[in-house]
CSV table of C-alpha atoms in Angstrom, one decimal:
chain,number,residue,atom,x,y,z
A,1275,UNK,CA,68.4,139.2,-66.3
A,1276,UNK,CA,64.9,137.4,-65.7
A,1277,UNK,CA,61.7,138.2,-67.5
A,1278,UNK,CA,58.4,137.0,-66.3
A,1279,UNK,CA,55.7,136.8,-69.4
A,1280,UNK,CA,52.0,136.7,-68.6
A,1281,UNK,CA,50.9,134.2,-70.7
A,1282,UNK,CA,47.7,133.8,-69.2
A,1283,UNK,CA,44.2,133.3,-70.2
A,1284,UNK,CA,41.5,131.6,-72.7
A,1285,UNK,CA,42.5,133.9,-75.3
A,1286,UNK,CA,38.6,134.3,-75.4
A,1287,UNK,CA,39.1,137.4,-77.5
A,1288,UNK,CA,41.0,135.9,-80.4
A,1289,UNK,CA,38.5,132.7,-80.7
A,1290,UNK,CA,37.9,130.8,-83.0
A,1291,UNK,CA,41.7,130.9,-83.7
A,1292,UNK,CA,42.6,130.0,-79.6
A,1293,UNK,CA,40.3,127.1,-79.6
A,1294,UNK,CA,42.8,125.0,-81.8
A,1295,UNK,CA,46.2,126.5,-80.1
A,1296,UNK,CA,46.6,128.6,-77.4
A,1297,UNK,CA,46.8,132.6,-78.0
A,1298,UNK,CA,50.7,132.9,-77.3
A,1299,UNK,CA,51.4,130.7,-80.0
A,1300,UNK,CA,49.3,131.7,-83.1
A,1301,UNK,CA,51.0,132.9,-85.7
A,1302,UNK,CA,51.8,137.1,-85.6
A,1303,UNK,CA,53.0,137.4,-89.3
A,1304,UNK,CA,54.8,133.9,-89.4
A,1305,UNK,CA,56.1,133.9,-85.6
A,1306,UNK,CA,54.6,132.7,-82.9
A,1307,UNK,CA,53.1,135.7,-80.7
A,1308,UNK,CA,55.1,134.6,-77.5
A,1309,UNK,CA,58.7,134.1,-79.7
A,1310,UNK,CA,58.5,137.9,-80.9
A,1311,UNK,CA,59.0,139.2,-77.4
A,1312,UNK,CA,61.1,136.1,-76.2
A,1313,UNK,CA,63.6,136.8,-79.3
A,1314,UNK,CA,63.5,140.3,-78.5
A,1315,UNK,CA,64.4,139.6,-74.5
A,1316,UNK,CA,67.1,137.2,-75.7
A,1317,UNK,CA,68.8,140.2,-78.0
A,1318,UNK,CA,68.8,142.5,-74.6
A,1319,UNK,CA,70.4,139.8,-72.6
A,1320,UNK,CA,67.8,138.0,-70.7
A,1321,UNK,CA,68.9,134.7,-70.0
A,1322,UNK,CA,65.8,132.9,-67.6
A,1323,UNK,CA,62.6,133.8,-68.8
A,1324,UNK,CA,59.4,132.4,-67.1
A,1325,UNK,CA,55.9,132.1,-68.4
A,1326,UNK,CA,53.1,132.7,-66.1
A,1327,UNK,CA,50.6,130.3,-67.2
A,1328,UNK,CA,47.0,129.0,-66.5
A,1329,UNK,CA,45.9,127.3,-69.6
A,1330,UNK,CA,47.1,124.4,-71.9
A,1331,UNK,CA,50.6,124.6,-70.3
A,1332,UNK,CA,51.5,121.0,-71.9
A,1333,UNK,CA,51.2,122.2,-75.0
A,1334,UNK,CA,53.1,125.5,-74.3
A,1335,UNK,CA,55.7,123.9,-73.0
A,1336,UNK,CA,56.7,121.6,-75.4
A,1337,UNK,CA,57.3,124.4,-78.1
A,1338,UNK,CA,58.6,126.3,-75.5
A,1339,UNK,CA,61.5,123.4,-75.2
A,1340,UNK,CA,62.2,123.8,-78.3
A,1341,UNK,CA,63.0,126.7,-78.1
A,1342,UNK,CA,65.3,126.7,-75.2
A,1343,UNK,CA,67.4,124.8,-76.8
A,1344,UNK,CA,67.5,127.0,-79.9
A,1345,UNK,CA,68.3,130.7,-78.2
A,1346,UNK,CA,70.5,128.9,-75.6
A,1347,UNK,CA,68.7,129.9,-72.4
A,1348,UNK,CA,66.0,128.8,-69.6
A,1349,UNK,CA,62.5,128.8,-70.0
A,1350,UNK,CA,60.4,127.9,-66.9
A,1351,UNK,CA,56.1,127.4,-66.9
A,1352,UNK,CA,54.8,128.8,-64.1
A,1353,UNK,CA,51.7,127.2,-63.7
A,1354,UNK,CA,48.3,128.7,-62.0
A,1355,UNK,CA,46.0,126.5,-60.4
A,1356,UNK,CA,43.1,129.4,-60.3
A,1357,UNK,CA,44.2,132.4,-62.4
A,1358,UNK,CA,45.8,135.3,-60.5
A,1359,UNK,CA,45.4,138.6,-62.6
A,1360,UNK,CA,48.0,140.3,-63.3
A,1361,UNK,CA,50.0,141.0,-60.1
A,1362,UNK,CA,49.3,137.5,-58.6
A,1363,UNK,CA,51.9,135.5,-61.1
A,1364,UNK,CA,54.7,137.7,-59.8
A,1365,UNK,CA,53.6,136.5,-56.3
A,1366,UNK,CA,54.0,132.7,-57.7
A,1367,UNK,CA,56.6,133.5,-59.2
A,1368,UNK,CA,58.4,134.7,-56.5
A,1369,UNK,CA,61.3,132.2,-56.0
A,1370,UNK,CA,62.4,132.8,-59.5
A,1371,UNK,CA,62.6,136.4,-59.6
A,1372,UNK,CA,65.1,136.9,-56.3
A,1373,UNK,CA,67.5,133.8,-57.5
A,1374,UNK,CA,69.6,137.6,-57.5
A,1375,UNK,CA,69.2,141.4,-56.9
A,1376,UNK,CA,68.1,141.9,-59.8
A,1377,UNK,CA,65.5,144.2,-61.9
A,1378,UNK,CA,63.4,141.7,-64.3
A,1379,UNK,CA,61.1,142.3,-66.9
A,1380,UNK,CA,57.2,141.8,-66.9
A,1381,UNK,CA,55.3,141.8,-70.1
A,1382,UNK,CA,51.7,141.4,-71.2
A,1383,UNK,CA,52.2,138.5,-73.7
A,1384,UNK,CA,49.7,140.6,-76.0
A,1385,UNK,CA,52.4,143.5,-77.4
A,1386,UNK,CA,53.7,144.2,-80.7
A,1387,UNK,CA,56.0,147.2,-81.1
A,1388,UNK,CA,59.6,147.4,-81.4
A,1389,UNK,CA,60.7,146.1,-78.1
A,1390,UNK,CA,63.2,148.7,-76.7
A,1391,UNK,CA,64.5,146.0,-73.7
A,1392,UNK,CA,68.0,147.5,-73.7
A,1393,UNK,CA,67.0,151.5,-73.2
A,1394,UNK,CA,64.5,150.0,-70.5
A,1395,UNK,CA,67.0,149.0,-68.7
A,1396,UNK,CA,69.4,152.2,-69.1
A,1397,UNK,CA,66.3,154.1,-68.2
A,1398,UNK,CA,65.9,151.9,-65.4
A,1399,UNK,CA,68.7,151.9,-63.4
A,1400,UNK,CA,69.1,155.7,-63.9
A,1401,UNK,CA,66.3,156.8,-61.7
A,1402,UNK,CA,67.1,153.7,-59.3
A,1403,UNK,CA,63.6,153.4,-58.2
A,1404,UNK,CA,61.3,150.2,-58.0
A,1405,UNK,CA,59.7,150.3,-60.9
A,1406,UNK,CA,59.3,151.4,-64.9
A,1407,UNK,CA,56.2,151.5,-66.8
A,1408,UNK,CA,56.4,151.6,-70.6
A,1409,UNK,CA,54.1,154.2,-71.9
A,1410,UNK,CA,52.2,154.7,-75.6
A,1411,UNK,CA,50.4,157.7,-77.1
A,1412,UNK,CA,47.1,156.9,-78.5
A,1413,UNK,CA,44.6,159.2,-80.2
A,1414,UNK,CA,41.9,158.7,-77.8
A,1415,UNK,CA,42.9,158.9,-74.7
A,1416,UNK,CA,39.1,158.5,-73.2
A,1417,UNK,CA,38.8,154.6,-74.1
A,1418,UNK,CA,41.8,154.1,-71.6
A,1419,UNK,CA,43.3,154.4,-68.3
A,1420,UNK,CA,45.9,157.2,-68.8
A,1421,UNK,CA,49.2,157.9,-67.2
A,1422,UNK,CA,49.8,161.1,-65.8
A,1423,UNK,CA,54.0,162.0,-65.3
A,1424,UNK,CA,56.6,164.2,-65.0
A,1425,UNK,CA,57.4,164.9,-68.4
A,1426,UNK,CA,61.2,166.3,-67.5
A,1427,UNK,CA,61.8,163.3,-65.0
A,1428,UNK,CA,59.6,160.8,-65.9
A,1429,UNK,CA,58.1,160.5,-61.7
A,1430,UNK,CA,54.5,159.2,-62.5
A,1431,UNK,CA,51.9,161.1,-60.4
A,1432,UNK,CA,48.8,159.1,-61.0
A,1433,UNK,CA,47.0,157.2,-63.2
A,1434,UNK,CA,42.9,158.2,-64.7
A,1435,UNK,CA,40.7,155.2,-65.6
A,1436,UNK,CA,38.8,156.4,-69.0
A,1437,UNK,CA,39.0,160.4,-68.5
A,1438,UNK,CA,36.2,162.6,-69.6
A,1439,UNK,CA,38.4,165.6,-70.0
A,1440,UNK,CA,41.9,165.5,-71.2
A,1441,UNK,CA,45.2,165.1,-68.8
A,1442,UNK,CA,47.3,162.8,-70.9
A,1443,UNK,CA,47.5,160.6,-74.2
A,1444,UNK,CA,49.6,158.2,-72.5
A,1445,UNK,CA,48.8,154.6,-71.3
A,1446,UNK,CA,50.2,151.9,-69.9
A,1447,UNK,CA,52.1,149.9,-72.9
A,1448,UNK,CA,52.1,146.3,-70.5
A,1449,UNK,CA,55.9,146.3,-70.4
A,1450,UNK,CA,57.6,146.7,-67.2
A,1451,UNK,CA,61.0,146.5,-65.1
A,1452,UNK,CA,61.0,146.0,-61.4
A,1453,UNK,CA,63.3,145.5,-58.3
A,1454,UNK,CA,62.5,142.5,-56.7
A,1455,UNK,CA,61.5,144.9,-53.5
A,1456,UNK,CA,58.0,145.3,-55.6
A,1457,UNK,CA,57.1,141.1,-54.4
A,1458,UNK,CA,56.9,142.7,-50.6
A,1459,UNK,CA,53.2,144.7,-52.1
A,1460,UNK,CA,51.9,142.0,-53.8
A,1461,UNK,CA,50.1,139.0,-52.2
A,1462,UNK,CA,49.5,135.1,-53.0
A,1463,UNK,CA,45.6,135.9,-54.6
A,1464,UNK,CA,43.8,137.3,-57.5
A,1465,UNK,CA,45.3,140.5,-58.1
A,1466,UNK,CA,45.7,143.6,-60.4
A,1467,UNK,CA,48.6,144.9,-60.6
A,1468,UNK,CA,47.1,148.2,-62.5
A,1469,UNK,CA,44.6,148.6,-60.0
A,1470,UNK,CA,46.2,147.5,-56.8
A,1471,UNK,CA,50.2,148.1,-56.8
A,1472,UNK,CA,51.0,150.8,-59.4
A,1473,UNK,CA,48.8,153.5,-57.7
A,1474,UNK,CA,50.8,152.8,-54.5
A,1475,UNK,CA,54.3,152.4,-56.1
A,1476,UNK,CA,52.9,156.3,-57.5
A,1477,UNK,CA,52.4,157.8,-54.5
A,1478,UNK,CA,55.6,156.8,-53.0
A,1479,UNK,CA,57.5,158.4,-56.1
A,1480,UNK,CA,58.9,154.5,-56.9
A,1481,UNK,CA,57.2,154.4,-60.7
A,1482,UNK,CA,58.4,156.0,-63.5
A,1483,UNK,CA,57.2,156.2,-67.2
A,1484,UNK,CA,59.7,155.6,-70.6
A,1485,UNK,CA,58.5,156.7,-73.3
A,1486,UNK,CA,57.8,154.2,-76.1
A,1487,UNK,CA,59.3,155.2,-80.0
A,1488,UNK,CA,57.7,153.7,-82.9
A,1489,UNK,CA,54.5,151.4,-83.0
A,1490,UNK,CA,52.4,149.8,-80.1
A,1491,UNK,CA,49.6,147.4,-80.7
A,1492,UNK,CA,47.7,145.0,-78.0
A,1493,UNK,CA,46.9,142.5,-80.8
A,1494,UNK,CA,45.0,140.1,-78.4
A,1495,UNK,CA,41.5,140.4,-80.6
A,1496,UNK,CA,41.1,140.0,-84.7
A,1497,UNK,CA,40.3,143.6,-85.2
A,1498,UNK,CA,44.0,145.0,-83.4
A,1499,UNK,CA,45.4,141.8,-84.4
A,1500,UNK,CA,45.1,143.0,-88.5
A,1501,UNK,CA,46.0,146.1,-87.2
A,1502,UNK,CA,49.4,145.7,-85.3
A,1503,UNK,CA,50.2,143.1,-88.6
A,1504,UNK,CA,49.7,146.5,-90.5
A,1505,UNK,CA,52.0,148.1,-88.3
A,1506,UNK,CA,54.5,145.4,-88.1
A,1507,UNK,CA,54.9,145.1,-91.8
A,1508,UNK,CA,55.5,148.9,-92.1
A,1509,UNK,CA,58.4,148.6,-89.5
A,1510,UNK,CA,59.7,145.9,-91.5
A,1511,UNK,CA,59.6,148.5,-94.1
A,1512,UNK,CA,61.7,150.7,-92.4
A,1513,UNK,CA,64.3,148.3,-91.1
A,1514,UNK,CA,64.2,145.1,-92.9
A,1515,UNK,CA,62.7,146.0,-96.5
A,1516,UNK,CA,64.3,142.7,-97.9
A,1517,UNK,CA,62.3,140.1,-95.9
A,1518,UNK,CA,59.4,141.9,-97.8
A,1519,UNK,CA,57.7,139.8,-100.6
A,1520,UNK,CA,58.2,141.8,-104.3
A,1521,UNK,CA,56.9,140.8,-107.7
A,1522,UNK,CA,54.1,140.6,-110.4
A,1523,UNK,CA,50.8,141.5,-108.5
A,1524,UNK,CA,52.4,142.5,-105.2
A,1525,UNK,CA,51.7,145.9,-104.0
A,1526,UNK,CA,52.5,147.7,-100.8
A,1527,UNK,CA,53.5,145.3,-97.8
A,1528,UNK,CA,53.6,141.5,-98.1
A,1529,UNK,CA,54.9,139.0,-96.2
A,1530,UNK,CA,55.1,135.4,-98.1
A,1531,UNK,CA,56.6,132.0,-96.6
A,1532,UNK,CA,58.8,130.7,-99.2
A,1533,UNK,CA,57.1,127.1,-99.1
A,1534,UNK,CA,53.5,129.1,-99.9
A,1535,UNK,CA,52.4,129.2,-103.7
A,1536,UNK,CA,51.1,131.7,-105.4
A,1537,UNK,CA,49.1,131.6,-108.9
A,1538,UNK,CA,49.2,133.7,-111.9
A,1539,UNK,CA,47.6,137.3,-112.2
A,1540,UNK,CA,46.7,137.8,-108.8
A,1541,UNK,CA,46.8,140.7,-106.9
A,1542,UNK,CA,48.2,140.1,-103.0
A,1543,UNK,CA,48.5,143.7,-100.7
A,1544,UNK,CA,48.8,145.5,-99.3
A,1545,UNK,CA,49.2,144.8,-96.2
A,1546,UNK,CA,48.7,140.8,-96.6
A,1547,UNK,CA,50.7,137.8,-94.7
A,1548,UNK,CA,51.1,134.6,-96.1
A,1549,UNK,CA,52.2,131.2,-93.8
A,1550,UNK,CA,53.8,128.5,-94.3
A,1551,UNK,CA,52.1,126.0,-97.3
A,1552,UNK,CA,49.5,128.1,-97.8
A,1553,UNK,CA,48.5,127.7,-101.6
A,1554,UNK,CA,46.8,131.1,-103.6
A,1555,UNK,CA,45.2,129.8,-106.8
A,1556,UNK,CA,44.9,132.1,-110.3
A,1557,UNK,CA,43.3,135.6,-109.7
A,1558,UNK,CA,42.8,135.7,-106.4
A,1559,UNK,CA,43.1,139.2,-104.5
A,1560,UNK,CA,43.9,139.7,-101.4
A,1561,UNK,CA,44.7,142.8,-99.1
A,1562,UNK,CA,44.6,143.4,-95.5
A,1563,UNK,CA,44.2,139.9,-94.6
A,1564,UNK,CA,46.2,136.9,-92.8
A,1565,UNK,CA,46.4,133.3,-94.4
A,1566,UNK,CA,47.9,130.5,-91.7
A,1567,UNK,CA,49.8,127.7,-92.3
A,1568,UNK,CA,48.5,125.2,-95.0
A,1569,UNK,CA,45.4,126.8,-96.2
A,1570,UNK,CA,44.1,127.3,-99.7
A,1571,UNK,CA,42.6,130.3,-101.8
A,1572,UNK,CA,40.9,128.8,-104.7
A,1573,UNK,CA,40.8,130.8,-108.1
A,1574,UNK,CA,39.1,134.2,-108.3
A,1575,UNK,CA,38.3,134.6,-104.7
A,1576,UNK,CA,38.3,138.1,-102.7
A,1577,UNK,CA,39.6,138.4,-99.4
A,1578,UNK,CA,40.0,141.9,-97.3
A,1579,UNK,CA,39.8,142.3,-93.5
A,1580,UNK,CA,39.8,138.5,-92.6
A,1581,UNK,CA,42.3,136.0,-91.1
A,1582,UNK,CA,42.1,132.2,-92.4
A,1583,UNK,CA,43.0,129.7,-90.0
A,1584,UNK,CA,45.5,126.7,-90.4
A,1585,UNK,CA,44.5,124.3,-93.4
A,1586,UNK,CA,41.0,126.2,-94.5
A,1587,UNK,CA,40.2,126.3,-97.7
A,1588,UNK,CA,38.1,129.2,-99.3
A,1589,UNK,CA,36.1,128.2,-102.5
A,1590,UNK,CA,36.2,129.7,-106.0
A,1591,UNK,CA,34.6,133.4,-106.6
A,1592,UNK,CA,34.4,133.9,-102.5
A,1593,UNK,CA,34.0,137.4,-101.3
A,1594,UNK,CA,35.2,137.9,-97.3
A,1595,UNK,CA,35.6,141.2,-95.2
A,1596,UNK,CA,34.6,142.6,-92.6
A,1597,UNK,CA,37.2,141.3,-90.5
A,1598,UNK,CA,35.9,137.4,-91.0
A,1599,UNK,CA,38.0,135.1,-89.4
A,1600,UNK,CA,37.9,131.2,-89.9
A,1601,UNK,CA,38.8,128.8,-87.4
A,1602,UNK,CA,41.9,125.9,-87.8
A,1603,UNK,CA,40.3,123.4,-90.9
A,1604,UNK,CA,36.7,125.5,-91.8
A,1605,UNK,CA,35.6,124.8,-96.0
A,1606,UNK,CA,34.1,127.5,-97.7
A,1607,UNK,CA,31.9,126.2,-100.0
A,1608,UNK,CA,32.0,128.4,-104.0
A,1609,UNK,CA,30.4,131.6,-104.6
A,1610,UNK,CA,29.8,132.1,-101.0
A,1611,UNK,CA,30.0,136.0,-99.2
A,1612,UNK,CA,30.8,136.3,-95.7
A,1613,UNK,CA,31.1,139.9,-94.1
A,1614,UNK,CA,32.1,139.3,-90.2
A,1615,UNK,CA,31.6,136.1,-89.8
A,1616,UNK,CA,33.7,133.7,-86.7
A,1617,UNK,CA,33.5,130.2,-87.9
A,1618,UNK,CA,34.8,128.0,-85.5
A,1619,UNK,CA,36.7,124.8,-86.6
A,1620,UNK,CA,36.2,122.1,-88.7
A,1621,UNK,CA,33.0,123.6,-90.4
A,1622,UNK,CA,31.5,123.4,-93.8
A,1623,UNK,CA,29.9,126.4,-95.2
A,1624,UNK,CA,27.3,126.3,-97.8
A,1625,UNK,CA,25.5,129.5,-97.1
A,1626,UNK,CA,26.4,132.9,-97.2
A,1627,UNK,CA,26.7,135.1,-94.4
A,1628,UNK,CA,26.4,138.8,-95.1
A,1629,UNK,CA,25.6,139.7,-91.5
A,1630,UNK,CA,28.6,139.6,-89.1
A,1631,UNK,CA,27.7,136.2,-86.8
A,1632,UNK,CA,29.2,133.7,-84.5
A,1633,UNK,CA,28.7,129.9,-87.1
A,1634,UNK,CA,29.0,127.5,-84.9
């Protein structure tokens, strides 16, 4: 099987992190976004995988080698000259994806949840149509576009942009399967496949809607990005407890790189992920928070709500919330507050910042 990933944009919405590396590969809870789903495809059998790309491709594709070589399969960059939404790349893409007969996966390179490739497919081929839609209950259904379906067959009927009264608590998860007969709707432009195909693929009874089990998070912005690592860490609770950090001043769930160092008497959860040569100094607490590779918490500092980019370093006595997040190499000068602050890289701050701003 083939999967085409939509790899995408600017990552505008995860900045200032995406203006040192591009979004698929920042680190969700030690793992590059993009290998999560591409581990999860290679489990289920996909073998070709391509990446629909319009942004820093060289640099995608050099990590992406790497791994190639590792899970023993083909990645391909397929590169956009003017980006295409999220029908278009399938239209680029189109040589790839009928090599066979086929179904192939699509996938909104934004997902965390437990990827359930394998029953897609089962699910798939059972009701022999042209396409399946992965779908998520959420508990407010009115933010959304929401998916109204068959609940006994799983036909979808239509789909309501942001409903004022209630028809469904489902959405659309941005995980598909499709024959290749879906390339015959889609044309060689700027299109949405939400807005565009699926309504059309609806009223000819061709899309139906699997059920998602477990956890679903779109963790494309710092908020949903602390979020789905919440999630993420309580599934690792469930199914992998012994990849879970444990110790003096570790409460709840932690996730700690090996090579990272942690002081004495601090106090690290829950909910807390530490990368690779990150370095916690003596009484530091932490909770809720993410600390990338090669960063350092200096003594006595308090950090809830934030993300710390690659080789920062937060001063002694700091207080951050308010889901801060500081850019690849920011300093944080001592005794400093920051409450919602985006510092963008290779800053010095000397003043505090108890209003949530942009520091540029």
């Amino acid at each position: 099987m083939k999967a085409l990933i939509l790899v995408g944009g600017y990552g505008t919405r995860l900045r200032p992190l995406t203006l040192s590396k591009p979004k698929p590969l920042v680190e969700f809870c030690n793992k590059p976004m993009l290998l999560h789903q591409v581990e999860a495809l290679v489990q289920a059998g996909v073998k070709h995988i391509i990446l629909a790309v319009s942004y820093r491709a060289e640099l995608l594709e050099k990590e992406m080698k790497e791994q190639e070589q590792k899970l023993g399969i083909k990645i391909t960059i397929s590169q956009e000259k003017e980006p295409l939404g999220t029908a278009g790349p399938l239209a680029l893409a189109h040589d790839y994806l009928t090599v066979n007969n086929e179904p192939f996966f699509v996938l909104n390179s934004d997902v965390i949840c437990d990827f359930p490739f394998r029953e897609m497919v089962e699910f798939h081929k059972k009701h022999g149509k042209e396409g399946t839609i992965v779908v998520t209950k959420v508990e407010e259904p009115s933010k959304y576009g929401v998916v109204v379906y068959n609940s006994e067959t799983g036909c979808i009927e239509r789909f309501v942009e942001k409903p004022e009264v209630f028809v469904s608590n489902k959405i659309n998860a941005g995980m598909y399967i499709f024959n290749p007969s879906i390339l015959n709707r889609i044309e060689m432009r700027p299109t949405s496949i939400e807005k565009e195909v699926f309504p059309f693929m609806a009223k000819d009874s061709q899309l139906f809607a699997f059920d998602l089990q477990g956890f679903w998070m779109d963790v494309g912005q710092p908020k949903d990005f602390l979020t789905g690592m919440c999630m993420y860490l309580n599934s690792l609770r469930k199914k992998s407890p012994e990849l879970l950090h444990e110790g003096p001043g570790i409460i709840g769930n932690v996730l700690v790189c090996p090579t990272s160092k942690i002081g004495d008497h601090c106090r690290i959860g829950p909910n807390v992920v530490i990368g690779p040569g990150v370095v916690v100094q003596d009484g530091a607490c932490l909770s809720r928070c993410v600390v990338l590779k090669d960063a350092t918490i200096r003594s006595h500092s308090w950090i809830q709500s934030s993300i710390i980019g690659w080789k920062s370093v937060v001063g002694q006595w700091v207080r951050m919330e308010g889901v801060s997040v500081l850019g690849e190499d920011v300093i944080v000068k001592d005794e400093l507050y920051i409450n919602g602050g985006r510092i963008l890289p290779h800053k010095s701050i000397g003043a505090s910042s108890p209003e949530p701003q942009i520091i540029m």
